[in-house]
Coordinates of C-alpha atoms and ligand atoms in Angstrom, one line a residue:
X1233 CA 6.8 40.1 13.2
X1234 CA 9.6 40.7 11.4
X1235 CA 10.6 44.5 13.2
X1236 CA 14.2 46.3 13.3
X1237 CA 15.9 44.2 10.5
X1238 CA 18.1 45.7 7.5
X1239 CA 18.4 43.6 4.4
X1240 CA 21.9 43.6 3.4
X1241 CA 23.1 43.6 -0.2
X1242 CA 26.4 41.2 -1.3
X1243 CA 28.8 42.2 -3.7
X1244 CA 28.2 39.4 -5.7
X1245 CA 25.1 39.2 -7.4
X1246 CA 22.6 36.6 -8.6
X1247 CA 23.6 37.4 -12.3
X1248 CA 27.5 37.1 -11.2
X1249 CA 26.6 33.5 -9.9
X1250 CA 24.8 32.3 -12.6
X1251 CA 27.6 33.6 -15.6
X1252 CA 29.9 31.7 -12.7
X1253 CA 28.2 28.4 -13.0
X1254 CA 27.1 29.0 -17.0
X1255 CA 23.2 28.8 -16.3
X1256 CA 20.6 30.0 -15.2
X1257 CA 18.9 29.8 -11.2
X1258 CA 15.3 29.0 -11.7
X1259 CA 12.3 26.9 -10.1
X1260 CA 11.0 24.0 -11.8
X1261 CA 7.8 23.3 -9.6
X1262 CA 5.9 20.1 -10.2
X1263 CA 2.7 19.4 -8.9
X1264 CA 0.0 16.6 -8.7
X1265 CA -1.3 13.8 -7.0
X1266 CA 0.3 11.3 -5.0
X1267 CA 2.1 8.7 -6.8
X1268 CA 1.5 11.0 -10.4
X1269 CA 5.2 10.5 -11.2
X1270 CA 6.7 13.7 -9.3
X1271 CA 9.8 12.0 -7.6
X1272 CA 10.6 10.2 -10.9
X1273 CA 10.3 13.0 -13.2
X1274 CA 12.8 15.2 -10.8
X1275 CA 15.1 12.5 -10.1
X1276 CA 15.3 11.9 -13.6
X1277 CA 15.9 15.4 -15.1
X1278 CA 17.8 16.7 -12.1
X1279 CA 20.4 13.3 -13.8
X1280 CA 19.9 14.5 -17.4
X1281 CA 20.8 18.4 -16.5
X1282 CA 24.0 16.9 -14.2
X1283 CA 25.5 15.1 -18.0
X1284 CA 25.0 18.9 -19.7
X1285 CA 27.2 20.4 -17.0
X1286 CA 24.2 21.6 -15.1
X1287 CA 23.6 22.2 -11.7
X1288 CA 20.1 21.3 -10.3
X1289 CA 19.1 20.1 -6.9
X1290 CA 15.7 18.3 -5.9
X1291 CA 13.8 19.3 -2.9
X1292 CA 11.1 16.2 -2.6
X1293 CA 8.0 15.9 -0.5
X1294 CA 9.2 13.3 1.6
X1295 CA 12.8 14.2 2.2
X1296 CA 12.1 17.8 3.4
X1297 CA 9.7 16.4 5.6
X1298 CA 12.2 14.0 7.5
X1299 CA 14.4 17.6 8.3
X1300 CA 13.5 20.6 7.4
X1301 CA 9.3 20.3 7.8
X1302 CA 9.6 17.5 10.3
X1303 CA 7.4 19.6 13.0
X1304 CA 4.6 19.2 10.0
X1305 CA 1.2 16.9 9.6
X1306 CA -0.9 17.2 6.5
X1307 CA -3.8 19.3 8.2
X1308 CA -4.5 22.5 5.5
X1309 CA -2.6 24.7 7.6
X1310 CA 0.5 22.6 8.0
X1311 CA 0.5 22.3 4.2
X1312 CA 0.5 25.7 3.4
X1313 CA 3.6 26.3 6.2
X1314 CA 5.3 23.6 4.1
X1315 CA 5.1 25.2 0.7
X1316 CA 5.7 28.2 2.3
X1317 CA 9.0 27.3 3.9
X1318 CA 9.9 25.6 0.4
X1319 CA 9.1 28.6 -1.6
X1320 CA 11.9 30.2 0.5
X1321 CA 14.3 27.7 0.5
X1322 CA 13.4 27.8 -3.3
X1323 CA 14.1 31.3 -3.6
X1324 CA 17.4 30.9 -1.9
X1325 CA 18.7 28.3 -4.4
X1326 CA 17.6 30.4 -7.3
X1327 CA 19.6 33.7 -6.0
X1328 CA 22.6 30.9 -5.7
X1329 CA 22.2 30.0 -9.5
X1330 CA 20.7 27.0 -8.8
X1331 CA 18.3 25.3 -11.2
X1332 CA 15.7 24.0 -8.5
X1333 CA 13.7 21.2 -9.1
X1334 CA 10.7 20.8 -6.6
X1335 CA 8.4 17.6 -6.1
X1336 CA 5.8 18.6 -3.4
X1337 CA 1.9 17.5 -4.0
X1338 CA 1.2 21.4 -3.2
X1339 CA -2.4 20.9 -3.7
X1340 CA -3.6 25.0 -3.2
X1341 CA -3.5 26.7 -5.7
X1342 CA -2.8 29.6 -3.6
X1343 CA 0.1 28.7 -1.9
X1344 CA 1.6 27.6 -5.4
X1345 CA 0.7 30.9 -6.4
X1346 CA 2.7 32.7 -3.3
X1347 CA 5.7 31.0 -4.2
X1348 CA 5.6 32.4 -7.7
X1349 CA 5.1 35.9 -6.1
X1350 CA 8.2 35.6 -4.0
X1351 CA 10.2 34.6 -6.9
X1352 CA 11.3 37.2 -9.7
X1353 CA 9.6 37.7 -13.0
X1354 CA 10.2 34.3 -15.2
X1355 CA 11.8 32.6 -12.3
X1356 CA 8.9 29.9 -11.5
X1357 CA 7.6 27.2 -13.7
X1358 CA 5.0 25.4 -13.2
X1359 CA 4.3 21.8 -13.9
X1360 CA 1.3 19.9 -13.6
X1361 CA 2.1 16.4 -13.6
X1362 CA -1.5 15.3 -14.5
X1363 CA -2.4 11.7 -13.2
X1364 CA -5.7 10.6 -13.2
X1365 CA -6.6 9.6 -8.9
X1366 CA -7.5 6.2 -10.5
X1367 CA -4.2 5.5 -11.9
X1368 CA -2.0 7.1 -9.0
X1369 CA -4.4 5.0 -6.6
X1370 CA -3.7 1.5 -9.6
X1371 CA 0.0 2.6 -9.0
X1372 CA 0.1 2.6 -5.3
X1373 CA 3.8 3.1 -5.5
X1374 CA 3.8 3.5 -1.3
X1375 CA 1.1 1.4 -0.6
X1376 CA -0.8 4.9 1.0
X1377 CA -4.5 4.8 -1.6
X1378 CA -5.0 1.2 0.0
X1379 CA -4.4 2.5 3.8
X1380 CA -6.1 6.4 3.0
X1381 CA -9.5 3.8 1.3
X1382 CA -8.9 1.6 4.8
X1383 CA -9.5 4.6 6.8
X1384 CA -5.8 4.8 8.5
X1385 CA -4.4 8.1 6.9
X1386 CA -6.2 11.0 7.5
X1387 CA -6.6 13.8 5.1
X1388 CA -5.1 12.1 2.5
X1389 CA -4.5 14.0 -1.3
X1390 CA -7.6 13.1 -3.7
X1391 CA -9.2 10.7 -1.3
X1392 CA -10.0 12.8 1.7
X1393 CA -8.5 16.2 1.1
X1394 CA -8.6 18.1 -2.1
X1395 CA -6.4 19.0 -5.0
X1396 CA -7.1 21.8 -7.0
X1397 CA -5.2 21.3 -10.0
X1398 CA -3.2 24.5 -12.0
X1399 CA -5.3 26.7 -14.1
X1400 CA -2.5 28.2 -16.4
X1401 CA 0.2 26.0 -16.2
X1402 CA 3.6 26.5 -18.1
X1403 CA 4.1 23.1 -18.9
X1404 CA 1.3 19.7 -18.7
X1405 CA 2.6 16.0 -18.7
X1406 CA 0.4 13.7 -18.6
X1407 CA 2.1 10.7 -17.2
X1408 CA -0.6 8.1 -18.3
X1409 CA 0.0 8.8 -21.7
X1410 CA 3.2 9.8 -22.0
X1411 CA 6.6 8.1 -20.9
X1412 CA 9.2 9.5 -18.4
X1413 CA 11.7 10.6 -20.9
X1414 CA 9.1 12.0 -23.2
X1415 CA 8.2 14.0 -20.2
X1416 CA 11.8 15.1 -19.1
X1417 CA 11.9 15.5 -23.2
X1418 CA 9.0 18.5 -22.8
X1419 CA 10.6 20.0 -19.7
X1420 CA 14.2 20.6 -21.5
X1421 CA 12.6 21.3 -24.6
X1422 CA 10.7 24.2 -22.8
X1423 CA 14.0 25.4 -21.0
X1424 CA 15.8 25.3 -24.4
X1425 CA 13.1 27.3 -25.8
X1426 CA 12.9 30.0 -23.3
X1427 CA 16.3 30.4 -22.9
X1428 CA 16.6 29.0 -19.7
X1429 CA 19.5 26.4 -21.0
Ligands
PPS1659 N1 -2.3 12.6 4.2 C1 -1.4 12.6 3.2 N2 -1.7 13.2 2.0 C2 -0.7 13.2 1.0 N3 0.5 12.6 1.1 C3 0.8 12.1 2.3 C4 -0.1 12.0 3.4 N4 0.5 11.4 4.4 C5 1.7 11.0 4.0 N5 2.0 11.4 2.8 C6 3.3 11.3 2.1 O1 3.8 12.6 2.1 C7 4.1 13.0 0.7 C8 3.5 14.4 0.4 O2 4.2 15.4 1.0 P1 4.2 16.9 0.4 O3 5.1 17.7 1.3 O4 4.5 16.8 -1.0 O5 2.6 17.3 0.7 S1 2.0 18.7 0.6 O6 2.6 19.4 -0.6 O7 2.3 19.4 1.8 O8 0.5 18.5 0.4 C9 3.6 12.0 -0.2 O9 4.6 11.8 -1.2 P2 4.3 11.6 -2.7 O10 3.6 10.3 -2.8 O11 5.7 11.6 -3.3 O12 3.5 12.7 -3.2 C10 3.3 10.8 0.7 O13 4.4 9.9 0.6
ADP1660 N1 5.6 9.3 -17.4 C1 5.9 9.0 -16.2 N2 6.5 9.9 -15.4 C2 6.8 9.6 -14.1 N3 6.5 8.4 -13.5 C3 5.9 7.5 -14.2 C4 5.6 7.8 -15.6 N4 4.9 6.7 -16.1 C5 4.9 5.8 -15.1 N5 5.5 6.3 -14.0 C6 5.6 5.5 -12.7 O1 4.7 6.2 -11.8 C7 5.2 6.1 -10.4 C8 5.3 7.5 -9.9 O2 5.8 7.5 -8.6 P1 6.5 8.7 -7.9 O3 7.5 9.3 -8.8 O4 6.9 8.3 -6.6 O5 5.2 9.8 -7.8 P2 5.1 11.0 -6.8 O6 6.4 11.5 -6.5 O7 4.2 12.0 -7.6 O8 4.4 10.5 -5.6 C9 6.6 5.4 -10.5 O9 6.4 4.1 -10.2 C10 6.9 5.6 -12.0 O10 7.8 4.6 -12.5

């Protein structure tokens, strides 16, 4: 669709932004279930980064869907239009320096796997926040597992529309084992370690 358009380069590049703000733009992209601990962990290390002098910025599920994504349901083709649309806003706040931290369910593996292909080399990591259903669904944080079992949300994650969870994921927290700093602990820890930090 996209016919008669010119792509036009800045002065400024990516790497002059990042030495500018004294990091590195990347995409931290956390996936799982419903209620796995997604929001938390993002709120939590998007706090941690802002004390180190770093700039992150969430984009959450529900948040981009009040604005940005509010012409979106939850069929499979509205889903994949959502990540899609996030993957770009992603790759905006990257090119901006920004350390982008994502909490969508993004339960296709391929639409994850688009977003990493938009991005540059080393600019995507994945996290599986792995939740077992039967603890998200014990958790019920929104009340939704009680109102997808009565019947009164359609298409809902791990109940009545599938999740197909990462096959080679940079980073795994397992949130009913391990506790939220633990798991903001593994995330810096892998950004220290790869240079990232
Ligand atoms: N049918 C259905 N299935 C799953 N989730 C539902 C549904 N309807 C509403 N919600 C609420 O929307 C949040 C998920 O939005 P996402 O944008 O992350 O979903 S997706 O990535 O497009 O699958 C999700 O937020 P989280 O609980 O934070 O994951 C729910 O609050
Ligand atoms: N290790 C953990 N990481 C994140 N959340 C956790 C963890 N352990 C328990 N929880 C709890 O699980 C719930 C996760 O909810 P939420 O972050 O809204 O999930 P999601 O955004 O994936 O829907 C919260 O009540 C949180 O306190």
């Amino acid at each position: 669709m996209a016919n008669n358009l010119f792509w036009h380069e800045g002065k400024i590049t990516a790497e002059d932004r990042e030495k500018l703000l004294g990091q590195k733009g990347v995409v931290i992209w956390l996936t799982g279930l419903s209620g796995s601990g997604k929001s938390t962990i993002a709120r939590e290390l998007e706090a941690v980064l802002y004390r180190q002098g770093k700039l992150a910025y969430v984009l959450d599920g529900d948040n981009i869907r009040m604005g940005l994504n509010k012409d979106l349901g939850f069929s499979e083709k509205d889903r994949q239009e959502n990540i899609r649309r996030i993957g770009e806003v992603a790759k905006l706040f990257v090119d901006a320096g920004i350390i982008v931290i994502t909490a969508f369910i993004s339960p296709f593996r391929a639409d994850r796997d688009k977003v990493r292909s938009i991005l540059p080399a080393g600019k995507f990591i994945e996290v599986f926040v792995d939740c077992p259903l039967e603890v998200c669904e014990a958790r019920d944080v929104k009340g939704l597992y009680q109102k997808a079992r009565e019947g009164k949300i359609p298409e809902f994650t791990g109940i009545t529309s599938p999740y197909e969870p990462p096959v080679k994921p940079e980073i795994t927290l397992k949130t009913a084992e391990q506790s939220l700093e633990e798991c903001v602990d593994i995330i810096l820890t892998y950004l220290r370690k790869n240079l990232y930090l």
